[in-house]
Short mmCIF file of C-alpha atoms and ligand atoms in Angstrom, two decimals:
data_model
loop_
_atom_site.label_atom_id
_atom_site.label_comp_id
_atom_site.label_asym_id
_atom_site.label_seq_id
_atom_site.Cartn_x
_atom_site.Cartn_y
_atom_site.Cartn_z
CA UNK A 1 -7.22 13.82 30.07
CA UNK A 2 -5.26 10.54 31.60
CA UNK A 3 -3.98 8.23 28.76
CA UNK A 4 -6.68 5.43 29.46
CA UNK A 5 -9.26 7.68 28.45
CA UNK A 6 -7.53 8.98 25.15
CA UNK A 7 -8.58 6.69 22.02
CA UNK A 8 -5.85 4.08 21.46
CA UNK A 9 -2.78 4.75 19.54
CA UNK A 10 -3.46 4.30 15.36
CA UNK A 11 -6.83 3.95 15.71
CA UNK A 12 -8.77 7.43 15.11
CA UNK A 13 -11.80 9.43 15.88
CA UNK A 14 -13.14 10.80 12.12
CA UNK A 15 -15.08 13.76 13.14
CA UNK A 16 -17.82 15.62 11.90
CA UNK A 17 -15.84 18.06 9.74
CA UNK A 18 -14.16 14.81 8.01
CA UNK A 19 -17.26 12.37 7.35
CA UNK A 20 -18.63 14.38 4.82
CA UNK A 21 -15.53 13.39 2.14
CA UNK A 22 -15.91 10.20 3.84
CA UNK A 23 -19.34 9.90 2.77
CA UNK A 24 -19.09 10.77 -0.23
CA UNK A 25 -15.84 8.37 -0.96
CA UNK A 26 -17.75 5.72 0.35
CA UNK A 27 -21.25 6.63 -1.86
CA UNK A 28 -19.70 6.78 -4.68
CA UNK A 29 -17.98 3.71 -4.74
CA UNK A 30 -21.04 2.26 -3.77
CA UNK A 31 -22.99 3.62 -6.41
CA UNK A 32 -20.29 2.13 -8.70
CA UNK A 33 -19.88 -1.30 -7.28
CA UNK A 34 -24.20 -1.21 -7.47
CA UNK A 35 -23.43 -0.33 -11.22
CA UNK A 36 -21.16 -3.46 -12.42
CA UNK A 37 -23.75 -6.11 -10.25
CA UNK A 38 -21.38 -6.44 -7.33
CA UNK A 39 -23.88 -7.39 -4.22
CA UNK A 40 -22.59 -6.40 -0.43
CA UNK A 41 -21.96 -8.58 2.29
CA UNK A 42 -21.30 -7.72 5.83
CA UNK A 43 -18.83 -10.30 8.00
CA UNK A 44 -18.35 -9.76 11.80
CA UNK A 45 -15.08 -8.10 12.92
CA UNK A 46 -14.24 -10.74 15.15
CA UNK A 47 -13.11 -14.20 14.12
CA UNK A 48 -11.06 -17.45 15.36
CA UNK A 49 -7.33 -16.73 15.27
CA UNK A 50 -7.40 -20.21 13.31
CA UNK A 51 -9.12 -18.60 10.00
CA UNK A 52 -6.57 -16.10 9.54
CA UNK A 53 -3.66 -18.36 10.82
CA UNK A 54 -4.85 -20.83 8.25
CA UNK A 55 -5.36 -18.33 5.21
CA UNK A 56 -2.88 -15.37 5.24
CA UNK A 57 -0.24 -18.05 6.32
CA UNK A 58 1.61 -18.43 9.50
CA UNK A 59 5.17 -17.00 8.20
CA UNK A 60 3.24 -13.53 7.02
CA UNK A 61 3.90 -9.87 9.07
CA UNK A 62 0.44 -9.75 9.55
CA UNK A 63 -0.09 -13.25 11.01
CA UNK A 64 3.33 -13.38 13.35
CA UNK A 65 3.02 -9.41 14.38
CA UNK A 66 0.37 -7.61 13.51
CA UNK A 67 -2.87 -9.08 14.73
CA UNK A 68 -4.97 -8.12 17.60
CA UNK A 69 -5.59 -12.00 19.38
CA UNK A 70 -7.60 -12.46 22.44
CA UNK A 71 -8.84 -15.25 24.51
CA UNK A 72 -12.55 -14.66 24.85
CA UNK A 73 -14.62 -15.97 28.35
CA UNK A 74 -14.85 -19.51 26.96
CA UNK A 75 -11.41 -19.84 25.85
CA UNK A 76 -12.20 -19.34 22.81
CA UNK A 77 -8.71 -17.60 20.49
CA UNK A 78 -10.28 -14.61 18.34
CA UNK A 79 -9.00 -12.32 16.63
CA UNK A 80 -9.63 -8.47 15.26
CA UNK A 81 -10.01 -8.82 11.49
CA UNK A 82 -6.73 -7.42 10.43
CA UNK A 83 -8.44 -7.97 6.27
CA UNK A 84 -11.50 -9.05 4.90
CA UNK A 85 -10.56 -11.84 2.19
CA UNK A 86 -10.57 -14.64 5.22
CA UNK A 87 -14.02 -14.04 6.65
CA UNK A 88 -15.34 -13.57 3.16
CA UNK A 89 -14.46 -16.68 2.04
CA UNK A 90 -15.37 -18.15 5.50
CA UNK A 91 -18.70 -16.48 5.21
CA UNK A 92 -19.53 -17.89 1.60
CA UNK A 93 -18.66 -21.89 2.49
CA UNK A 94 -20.56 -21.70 5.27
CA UNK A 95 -23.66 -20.54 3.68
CA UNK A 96 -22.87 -22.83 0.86
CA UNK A 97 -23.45 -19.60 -1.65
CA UNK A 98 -20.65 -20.98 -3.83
CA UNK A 99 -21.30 -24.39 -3.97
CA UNK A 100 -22.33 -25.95 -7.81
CA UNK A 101 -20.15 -23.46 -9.32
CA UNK A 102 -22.23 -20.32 -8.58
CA UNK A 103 -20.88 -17.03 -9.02
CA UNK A 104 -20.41 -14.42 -6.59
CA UNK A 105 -20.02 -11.11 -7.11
CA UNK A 106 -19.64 -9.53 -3.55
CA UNK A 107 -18.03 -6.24 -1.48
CA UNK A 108 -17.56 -5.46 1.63
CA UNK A 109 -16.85 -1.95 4.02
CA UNK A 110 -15.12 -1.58 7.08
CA UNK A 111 -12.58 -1.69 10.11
CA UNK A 112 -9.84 -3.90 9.51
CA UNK A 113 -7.18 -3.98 12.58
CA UNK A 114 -3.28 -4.87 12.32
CA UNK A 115 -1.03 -3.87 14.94
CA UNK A 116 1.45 -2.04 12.64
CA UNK A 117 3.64 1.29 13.88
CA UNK A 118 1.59 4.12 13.04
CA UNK A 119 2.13 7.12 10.83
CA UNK A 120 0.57 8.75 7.79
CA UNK A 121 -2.14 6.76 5.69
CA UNK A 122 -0.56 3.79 8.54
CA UNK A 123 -3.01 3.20 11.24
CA UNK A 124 -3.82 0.50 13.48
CA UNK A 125 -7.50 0.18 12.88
CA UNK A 126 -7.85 1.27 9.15
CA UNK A 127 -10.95 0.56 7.34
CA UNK A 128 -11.30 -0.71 3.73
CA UNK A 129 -13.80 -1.39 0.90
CA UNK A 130 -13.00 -4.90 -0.65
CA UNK A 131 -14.17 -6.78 -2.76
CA UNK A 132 -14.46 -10.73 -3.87
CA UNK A 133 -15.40 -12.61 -6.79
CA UNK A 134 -16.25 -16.49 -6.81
CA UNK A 135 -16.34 -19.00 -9.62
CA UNK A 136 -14.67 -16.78 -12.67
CA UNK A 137 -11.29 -18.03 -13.34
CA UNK A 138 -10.74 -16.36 -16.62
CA UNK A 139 -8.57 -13.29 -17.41
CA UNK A 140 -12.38 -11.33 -18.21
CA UNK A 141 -13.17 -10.64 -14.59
CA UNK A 142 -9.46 -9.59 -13.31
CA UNK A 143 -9.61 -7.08 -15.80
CA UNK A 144 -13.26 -5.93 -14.82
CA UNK A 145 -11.40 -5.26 -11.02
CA UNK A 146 -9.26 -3.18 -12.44
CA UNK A 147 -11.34 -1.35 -14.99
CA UNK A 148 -13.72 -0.78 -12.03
CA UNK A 149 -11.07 0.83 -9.75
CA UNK A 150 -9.55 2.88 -13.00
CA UNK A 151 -13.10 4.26 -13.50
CA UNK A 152 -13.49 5.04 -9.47
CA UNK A 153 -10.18 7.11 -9.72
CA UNK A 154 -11.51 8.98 -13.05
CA UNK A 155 -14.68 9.94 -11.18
CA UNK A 156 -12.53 11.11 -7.54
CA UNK A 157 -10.24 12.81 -10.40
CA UNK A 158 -7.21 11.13 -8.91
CA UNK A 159 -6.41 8.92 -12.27
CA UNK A 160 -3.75 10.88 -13.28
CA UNK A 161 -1.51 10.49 -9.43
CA UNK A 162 -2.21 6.55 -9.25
CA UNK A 163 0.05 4.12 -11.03
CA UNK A 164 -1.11 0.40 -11.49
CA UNK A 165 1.50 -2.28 -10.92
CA UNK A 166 0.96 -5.89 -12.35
CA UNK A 167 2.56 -9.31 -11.96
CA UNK A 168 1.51 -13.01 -12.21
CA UNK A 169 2.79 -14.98 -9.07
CA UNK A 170 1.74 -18.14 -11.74
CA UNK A 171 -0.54 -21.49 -10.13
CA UNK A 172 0.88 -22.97 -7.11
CA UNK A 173 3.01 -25.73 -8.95
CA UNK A 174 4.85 -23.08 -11.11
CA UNK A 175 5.26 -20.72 -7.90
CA UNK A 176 6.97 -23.87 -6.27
CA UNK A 177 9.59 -24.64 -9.14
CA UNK A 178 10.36 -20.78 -9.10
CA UNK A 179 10.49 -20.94 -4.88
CA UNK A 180 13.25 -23.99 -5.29
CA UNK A 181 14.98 -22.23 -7.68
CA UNK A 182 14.96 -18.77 -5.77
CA UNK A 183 15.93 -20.71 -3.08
CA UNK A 184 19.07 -22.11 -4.37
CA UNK A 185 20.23 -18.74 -5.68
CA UNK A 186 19.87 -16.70 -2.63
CA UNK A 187 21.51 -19.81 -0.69
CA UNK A 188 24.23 -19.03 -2.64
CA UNK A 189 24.38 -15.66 -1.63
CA UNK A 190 23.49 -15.65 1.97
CA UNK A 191 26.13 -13.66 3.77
CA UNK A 192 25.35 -10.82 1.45
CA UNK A 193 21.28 -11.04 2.37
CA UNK A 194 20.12 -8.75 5.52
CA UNK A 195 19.29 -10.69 8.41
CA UNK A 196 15.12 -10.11 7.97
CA UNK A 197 15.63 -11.56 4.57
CA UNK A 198 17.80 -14.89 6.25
CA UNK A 199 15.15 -15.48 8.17
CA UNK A 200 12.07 -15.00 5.38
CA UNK A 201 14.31 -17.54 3.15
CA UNK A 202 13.83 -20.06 5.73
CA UNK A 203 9.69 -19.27 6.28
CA UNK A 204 8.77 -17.38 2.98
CA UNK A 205 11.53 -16.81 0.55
CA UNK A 206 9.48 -14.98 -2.15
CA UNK A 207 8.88 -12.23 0.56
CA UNK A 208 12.58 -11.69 0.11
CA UNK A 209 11.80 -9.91 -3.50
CA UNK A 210 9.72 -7.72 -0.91
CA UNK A 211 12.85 -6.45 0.94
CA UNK A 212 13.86 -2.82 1.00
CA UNK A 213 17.62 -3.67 2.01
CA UNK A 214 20.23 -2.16 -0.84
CA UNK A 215 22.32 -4.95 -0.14
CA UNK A 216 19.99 -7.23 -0.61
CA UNK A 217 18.71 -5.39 -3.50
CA UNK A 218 21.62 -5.81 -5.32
CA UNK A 219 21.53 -9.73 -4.75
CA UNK A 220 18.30 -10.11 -6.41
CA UNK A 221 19.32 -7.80 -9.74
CA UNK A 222 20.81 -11.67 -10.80
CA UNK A 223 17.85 -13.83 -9.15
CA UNK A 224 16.27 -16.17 -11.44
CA UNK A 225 12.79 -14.15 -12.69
CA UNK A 226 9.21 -15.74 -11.74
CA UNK A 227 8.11 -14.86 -14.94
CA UNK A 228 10.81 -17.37 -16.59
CA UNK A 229 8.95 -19.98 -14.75
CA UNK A 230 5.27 -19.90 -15.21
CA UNK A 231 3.82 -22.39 -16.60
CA UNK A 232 1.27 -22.39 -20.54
CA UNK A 233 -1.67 -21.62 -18.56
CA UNK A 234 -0.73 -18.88 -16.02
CA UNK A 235 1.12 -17.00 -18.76
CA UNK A 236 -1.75 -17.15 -21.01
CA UNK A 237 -4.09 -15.92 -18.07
CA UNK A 238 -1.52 -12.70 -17.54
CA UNK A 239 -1.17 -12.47 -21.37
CA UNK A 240 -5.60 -12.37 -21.26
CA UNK A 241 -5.69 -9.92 -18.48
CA UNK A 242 -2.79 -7.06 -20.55
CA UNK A 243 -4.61 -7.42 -23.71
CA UNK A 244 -7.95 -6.40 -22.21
CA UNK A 245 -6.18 -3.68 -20.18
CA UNK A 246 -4.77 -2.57 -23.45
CA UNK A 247 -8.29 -2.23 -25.06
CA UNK A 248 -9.68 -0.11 -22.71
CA UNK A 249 -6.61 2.25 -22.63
CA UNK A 250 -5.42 1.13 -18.73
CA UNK A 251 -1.69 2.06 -18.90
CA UNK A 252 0.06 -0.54 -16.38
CA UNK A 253 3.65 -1.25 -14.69
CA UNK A 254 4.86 -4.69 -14.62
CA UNK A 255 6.39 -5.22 -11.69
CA UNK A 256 7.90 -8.97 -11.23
CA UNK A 257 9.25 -8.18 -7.31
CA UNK A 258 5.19 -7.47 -6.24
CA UNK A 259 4.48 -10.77 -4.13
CA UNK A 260 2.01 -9.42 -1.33
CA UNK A 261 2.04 -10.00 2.20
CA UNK A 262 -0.77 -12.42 2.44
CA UNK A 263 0.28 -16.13 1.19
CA UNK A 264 -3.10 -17.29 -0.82
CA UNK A 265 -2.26 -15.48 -4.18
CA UNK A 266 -1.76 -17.13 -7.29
CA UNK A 267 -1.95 -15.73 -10.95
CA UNK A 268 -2.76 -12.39 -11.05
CA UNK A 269 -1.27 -9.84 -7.89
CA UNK A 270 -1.88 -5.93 -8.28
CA UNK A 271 -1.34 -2.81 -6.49
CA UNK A 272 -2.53 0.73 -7.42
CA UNK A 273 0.00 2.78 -6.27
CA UNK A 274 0.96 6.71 -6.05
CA UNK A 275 3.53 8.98 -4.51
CA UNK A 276 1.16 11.70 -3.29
CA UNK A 277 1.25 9.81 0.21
CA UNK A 278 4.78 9.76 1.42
CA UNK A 279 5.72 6.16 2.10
CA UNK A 280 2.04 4.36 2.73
CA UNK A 281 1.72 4.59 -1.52
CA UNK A 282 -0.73 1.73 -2.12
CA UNK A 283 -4.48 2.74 -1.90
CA UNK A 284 -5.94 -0.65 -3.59
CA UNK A 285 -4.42 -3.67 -3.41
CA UNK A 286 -5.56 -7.48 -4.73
CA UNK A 287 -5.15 -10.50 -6.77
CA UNK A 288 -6.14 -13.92 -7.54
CA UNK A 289 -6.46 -16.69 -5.04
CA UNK A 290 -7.65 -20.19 -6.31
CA UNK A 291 -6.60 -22.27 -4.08
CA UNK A 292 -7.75 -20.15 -0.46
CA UNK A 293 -11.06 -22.01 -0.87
CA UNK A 294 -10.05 -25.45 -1.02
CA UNK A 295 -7.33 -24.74 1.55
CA UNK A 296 -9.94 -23.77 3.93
CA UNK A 297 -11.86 -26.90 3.38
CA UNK A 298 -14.39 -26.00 0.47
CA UNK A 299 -14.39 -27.12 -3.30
CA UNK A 300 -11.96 -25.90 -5.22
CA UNK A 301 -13.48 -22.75 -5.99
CA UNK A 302 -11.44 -19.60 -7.86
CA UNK A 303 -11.56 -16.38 -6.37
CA UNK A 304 -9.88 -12.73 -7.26
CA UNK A 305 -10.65 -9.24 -5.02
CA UNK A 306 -9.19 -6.32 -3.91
CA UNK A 307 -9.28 -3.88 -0.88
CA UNK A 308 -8.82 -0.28 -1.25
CA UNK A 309 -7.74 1.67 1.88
CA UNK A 310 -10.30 4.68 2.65
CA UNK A 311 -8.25 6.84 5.20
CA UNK A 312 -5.56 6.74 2.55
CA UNK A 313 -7.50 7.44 -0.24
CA UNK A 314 -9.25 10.36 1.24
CA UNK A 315 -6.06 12.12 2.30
CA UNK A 316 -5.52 11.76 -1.82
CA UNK A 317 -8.96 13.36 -2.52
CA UNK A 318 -7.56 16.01 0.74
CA UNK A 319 -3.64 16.15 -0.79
CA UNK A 320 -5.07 16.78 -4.67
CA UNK A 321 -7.56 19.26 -3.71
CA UNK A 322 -10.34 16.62 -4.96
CA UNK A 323 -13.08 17.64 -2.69
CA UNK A 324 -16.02 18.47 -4.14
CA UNK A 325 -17.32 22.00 -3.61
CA UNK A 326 -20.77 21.39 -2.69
CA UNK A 327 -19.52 18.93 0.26
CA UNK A 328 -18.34 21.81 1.95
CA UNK A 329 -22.41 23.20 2.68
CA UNK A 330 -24.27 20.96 5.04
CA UNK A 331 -27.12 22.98 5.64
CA UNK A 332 -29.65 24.34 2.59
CA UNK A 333 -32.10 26.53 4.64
CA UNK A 334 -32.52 27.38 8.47
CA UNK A 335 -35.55 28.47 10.04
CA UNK A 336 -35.39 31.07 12.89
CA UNK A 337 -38.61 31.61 14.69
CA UNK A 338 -39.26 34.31 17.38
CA UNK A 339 -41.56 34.08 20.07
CA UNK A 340 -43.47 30.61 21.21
CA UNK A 341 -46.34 30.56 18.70
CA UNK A 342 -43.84 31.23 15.98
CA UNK A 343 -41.70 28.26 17.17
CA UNK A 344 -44.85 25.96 17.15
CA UNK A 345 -46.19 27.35 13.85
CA UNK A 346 -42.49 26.90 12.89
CA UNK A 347 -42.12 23.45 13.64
CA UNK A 348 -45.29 22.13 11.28
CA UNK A 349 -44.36 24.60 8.64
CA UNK A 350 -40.83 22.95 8.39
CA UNK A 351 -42.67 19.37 8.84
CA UNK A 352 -44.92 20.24 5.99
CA UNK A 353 -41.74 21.36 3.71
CA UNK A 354 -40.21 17.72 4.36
CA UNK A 355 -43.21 16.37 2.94
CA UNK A 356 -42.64 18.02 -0.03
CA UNK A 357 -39.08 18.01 -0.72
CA UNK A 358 -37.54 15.18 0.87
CA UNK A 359 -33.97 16.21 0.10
CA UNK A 360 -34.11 19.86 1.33
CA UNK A 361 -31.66 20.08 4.31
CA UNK A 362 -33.82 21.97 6.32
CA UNK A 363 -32.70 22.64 9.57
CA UNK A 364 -34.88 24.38 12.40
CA UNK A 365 -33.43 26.59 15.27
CA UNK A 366 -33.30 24.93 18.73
CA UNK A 367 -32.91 26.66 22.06
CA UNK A 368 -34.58 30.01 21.11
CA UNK A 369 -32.97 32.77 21.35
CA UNK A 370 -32.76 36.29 20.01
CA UNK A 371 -33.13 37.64 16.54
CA UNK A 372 -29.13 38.19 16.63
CA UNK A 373 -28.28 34.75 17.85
CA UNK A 374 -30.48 32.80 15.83
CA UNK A 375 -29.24 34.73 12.74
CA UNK A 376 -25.64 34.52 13.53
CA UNK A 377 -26.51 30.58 13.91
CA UNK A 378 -28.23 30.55 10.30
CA UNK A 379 -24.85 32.42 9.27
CA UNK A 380 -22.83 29.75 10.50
CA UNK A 381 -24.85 26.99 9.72
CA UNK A 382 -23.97 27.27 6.30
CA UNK A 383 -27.17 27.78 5.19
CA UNK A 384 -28.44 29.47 1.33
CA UNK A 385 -31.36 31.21 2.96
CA UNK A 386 -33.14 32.01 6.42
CA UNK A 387 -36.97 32.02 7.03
CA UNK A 388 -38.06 34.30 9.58
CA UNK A 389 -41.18 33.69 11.10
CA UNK A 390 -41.64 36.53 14.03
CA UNK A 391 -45.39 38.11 14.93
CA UNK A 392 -46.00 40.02 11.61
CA UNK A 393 -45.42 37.08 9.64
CA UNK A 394 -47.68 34.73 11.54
CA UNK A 395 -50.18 37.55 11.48
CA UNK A 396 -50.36 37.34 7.83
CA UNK A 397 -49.28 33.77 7.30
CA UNK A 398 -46.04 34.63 5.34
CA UNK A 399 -42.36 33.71 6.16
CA UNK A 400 -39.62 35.52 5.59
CA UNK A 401 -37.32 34.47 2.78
CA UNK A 402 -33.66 35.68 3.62
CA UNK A 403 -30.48 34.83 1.18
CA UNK A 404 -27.87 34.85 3.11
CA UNK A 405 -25.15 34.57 0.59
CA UNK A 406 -25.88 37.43 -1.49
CA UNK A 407 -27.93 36.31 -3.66
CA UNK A 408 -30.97 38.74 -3.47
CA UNK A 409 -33.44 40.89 -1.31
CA UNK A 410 -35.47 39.66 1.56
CA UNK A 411 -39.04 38.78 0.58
CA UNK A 412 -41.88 36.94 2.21
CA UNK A 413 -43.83 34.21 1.16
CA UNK A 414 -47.35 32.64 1.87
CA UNK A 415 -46.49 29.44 3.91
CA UNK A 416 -48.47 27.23 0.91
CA UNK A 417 -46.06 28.81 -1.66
CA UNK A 418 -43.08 27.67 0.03
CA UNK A 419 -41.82 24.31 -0.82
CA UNK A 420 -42.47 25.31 -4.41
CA UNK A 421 -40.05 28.60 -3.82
CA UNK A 422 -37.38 26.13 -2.42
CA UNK A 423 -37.87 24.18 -4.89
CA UNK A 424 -36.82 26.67 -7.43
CA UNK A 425 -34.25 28.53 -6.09
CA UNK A 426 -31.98 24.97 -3.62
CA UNK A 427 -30.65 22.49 -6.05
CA UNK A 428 -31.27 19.18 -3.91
CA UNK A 429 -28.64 16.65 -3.66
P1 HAM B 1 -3.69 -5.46 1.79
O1 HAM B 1 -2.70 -5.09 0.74
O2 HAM B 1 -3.16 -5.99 3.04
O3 HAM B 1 -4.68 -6.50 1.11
O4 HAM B 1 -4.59 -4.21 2.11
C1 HAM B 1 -5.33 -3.55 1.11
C2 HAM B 1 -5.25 -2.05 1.30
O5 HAM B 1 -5.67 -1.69 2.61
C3 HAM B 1 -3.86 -1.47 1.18
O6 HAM B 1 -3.50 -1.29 -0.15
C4 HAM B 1 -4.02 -0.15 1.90
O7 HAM B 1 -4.63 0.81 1.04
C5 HAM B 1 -4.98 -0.50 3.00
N1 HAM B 1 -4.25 -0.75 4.26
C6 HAM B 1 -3.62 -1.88 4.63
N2 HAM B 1 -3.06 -1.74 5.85
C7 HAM B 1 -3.33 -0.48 6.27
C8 HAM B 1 -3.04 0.28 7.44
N3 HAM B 1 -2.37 -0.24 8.47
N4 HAM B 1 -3.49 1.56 7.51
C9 HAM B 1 -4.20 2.10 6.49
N5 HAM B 1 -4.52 1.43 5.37
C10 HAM B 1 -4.10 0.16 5.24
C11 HAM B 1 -5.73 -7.08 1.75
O8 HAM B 1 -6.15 -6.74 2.81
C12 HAM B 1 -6.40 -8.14 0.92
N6 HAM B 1 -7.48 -8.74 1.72
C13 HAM B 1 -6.94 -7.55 -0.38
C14 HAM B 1 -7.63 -8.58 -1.22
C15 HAM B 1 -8.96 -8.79 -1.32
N7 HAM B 1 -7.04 -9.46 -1.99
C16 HAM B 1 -7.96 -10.22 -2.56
N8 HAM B 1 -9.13 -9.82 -2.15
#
């Protein structure tokens, strides 16, 4: 196939043997976010450039490198969401659903898009479930984030490969006594800095804590410590958010070099993180941002989220052998019919079934066929249990009830008896 008709580089077809895990991934942490009163919200994929400019910050990877920007036919500079925090909070001021202090609780699922180099759990459209909270400032709801996440990886039985890593970046007035002082000790010892980390010390020195240099490394062993310089009320926020971690059993990290790559955090930064995935190790990753609001012309207005990454969180469900069982049968019964009266007779027999038992998977042979091909497609289909309707059936208004894994002779049954049959012998999802 020539290259222009190949999907783009990093961004991936999931097919149909992979959107089963997907699916369930995705319901369950659904079901969960349903459970602790979080409401969805659904943002377009396409923005200005501006919003993103203006909230991840200008001197960010993401913002200088990473985005997908376009002119559109008017002119107009958009841009691929490479997150969801920006539109989010975009999306609530302009429908005023924050204003007068209310709270709200809100998620979000999809593509996100950053032009990064691609490899495992690295992709270039990825998509993510996030999640954003409006109006709660207190320690409370941080710690409901994570005890929502640490629940999600006890039910995907993945708690025991994920490690949680905590710091407090502190408000913005403490961050910018620790920046000046940062600044002055790595000034110091610029020759010895790599050259990415020069340059971030002119644009974003607290990325420099980010750096994976050794040199560099080495420099910051000595650098003052943010924690040294938060001020009564961020410390007592972090100090609120470990104790309640510590009463529900949450076993954490703290990690003072974890700054993020966005720029609107403040307080409380987090990343779940585990070494089942080579070097992409961070499936959820969030923290506190009370001043993004304001900056992008609302009330002040606190806000703390998340985002979890799905592709790399499945390959965890894939890598720890996590799949449920059951996810593996698509198909509960499949209905071969020979000859055209059967296949009409066929049809409102399986119709009448649906009535009954809405969650049966019931699937009905298409294209014919003989009694070998349209068993050997029951076989493969996955299916518990054939019915066969052929002439001697019809004559005597019976189908054929065939177990196809084992479990049982062949036996027929009057078409009126059989939704209650399936109904004892398929356990329906
Ligand atoms: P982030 O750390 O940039 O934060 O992304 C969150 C998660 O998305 C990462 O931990 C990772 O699991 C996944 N992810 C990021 N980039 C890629 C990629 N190229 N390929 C695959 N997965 C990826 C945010 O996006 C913030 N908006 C999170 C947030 C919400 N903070 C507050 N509210």
């Amino acid at each position: 196939m020539s290259k222009s008709l190949q999907a783009i580089r990093g961004m991936n077809d999931i097919l149909p043997e992979q959107t089963p895990v997907w699916r369930y991934f995705e319901g369950t942490v659904s079901r969960l976010l349903d459970n602790y009163g979080y409401k969805q919200i659904r943002m377009p994929i396409v923005e200005f450039t501006e919003l993103f400019k203006r909230s991840i910050g200008e001197v960010t990877d993401i913002v200088e490198k990473e985005m997908y920007t376009f002119d559109d036919r008017n002119g107009d500079s958009l841009t691929l969401r490479p997150e969801g925090t920006a539109a989010c909070v975009r999306a609530v001021l302009e429908h005023g659903i924050t204003g007068g202090g209310q709270v709200q609780k809100l998620w979000y699922i999809g593509p996100m898009f950053r032009h990064e180099r691609p490899q495992k759990g690295r992709y270039r459209q990825f998509h993510q479930i996030g999640l954003e909270v409006f109006n709660l400032d207190g320690p409370d709801i941080d710690a409901e984030l994570i005890i929502m996440t640490w629940r999600l990886w006890g039910e995907l039985g993945i708690r025991d490969a994920v490690k949680l890593e905590l710091n407090s970046l502190g408000t913005s007035e403490s961050r910018g006594r620790y920046r000046e002082a940062l600044v002055e000790y790595l000034s110091a010892h610029h020759d010895k800095l790599d050259e990415d980390s020069q340059r971030r010390l002119k644009t974003n020195p607290l990325r420099v804590l980010d750096t994976k240099n050794a040199d560099t490394q080495a420099v910051l062993v000595n650098a003052p410590k943010m924690a040294d310089y938060l001020d009564d009320e961020s410390r007592a926020h972090f100090e609120g958010l470990k104790a309640r971690l510590d009463a529900v059993g949450i076993p954490y990290v703290l990690n003072p070099k974890l700054v993020r790559g966005l720029d609107y955090y403040s307080k409380t930064v987090f990343e779940w993180v585990t070494d089942k995935l080579g070097a992409q190790g961070t499936v959820c990753a969030g923290g506190r941002y009370d001043g993004l609001v304001e900056q992008m012309g609302g009330k002040p207005t606190p806000g703390v989220g998340f985002a979890m990454g799905i592709e790399r969180l499945v390959l965890m469900l894939e890598t720890l052998e996590q799949i449920p069982q059951e996810l593996s049968r698509q198909v509960d019964v499949y209905l071969c019919a020979f000859g055209e009266a059967a296949e009409l007779a066929g049809l409102a027999l399986a119709e009448r079934v649906r009535d009954q038992l809405p969650n049966l998977r019931l699937q009905v042979n298409a294209g014919a066929g003989s009694f070998k091909s349209q068993f050997k497609k029951a076989d493969k289909s996955g299916a518990l249990y054939a019915l066969i309707l052929g002439d001697d059936e019809m004559a005597r208004q019976v189908v054929g009830f065939k177990p196809l894994r084992g479990q049982g002779e062949q036996q027929n049954i009057a078409w009126d008896a059989l939704a209650a049959h399936l109904a004892t012998c398929v356990v329906q999802g």
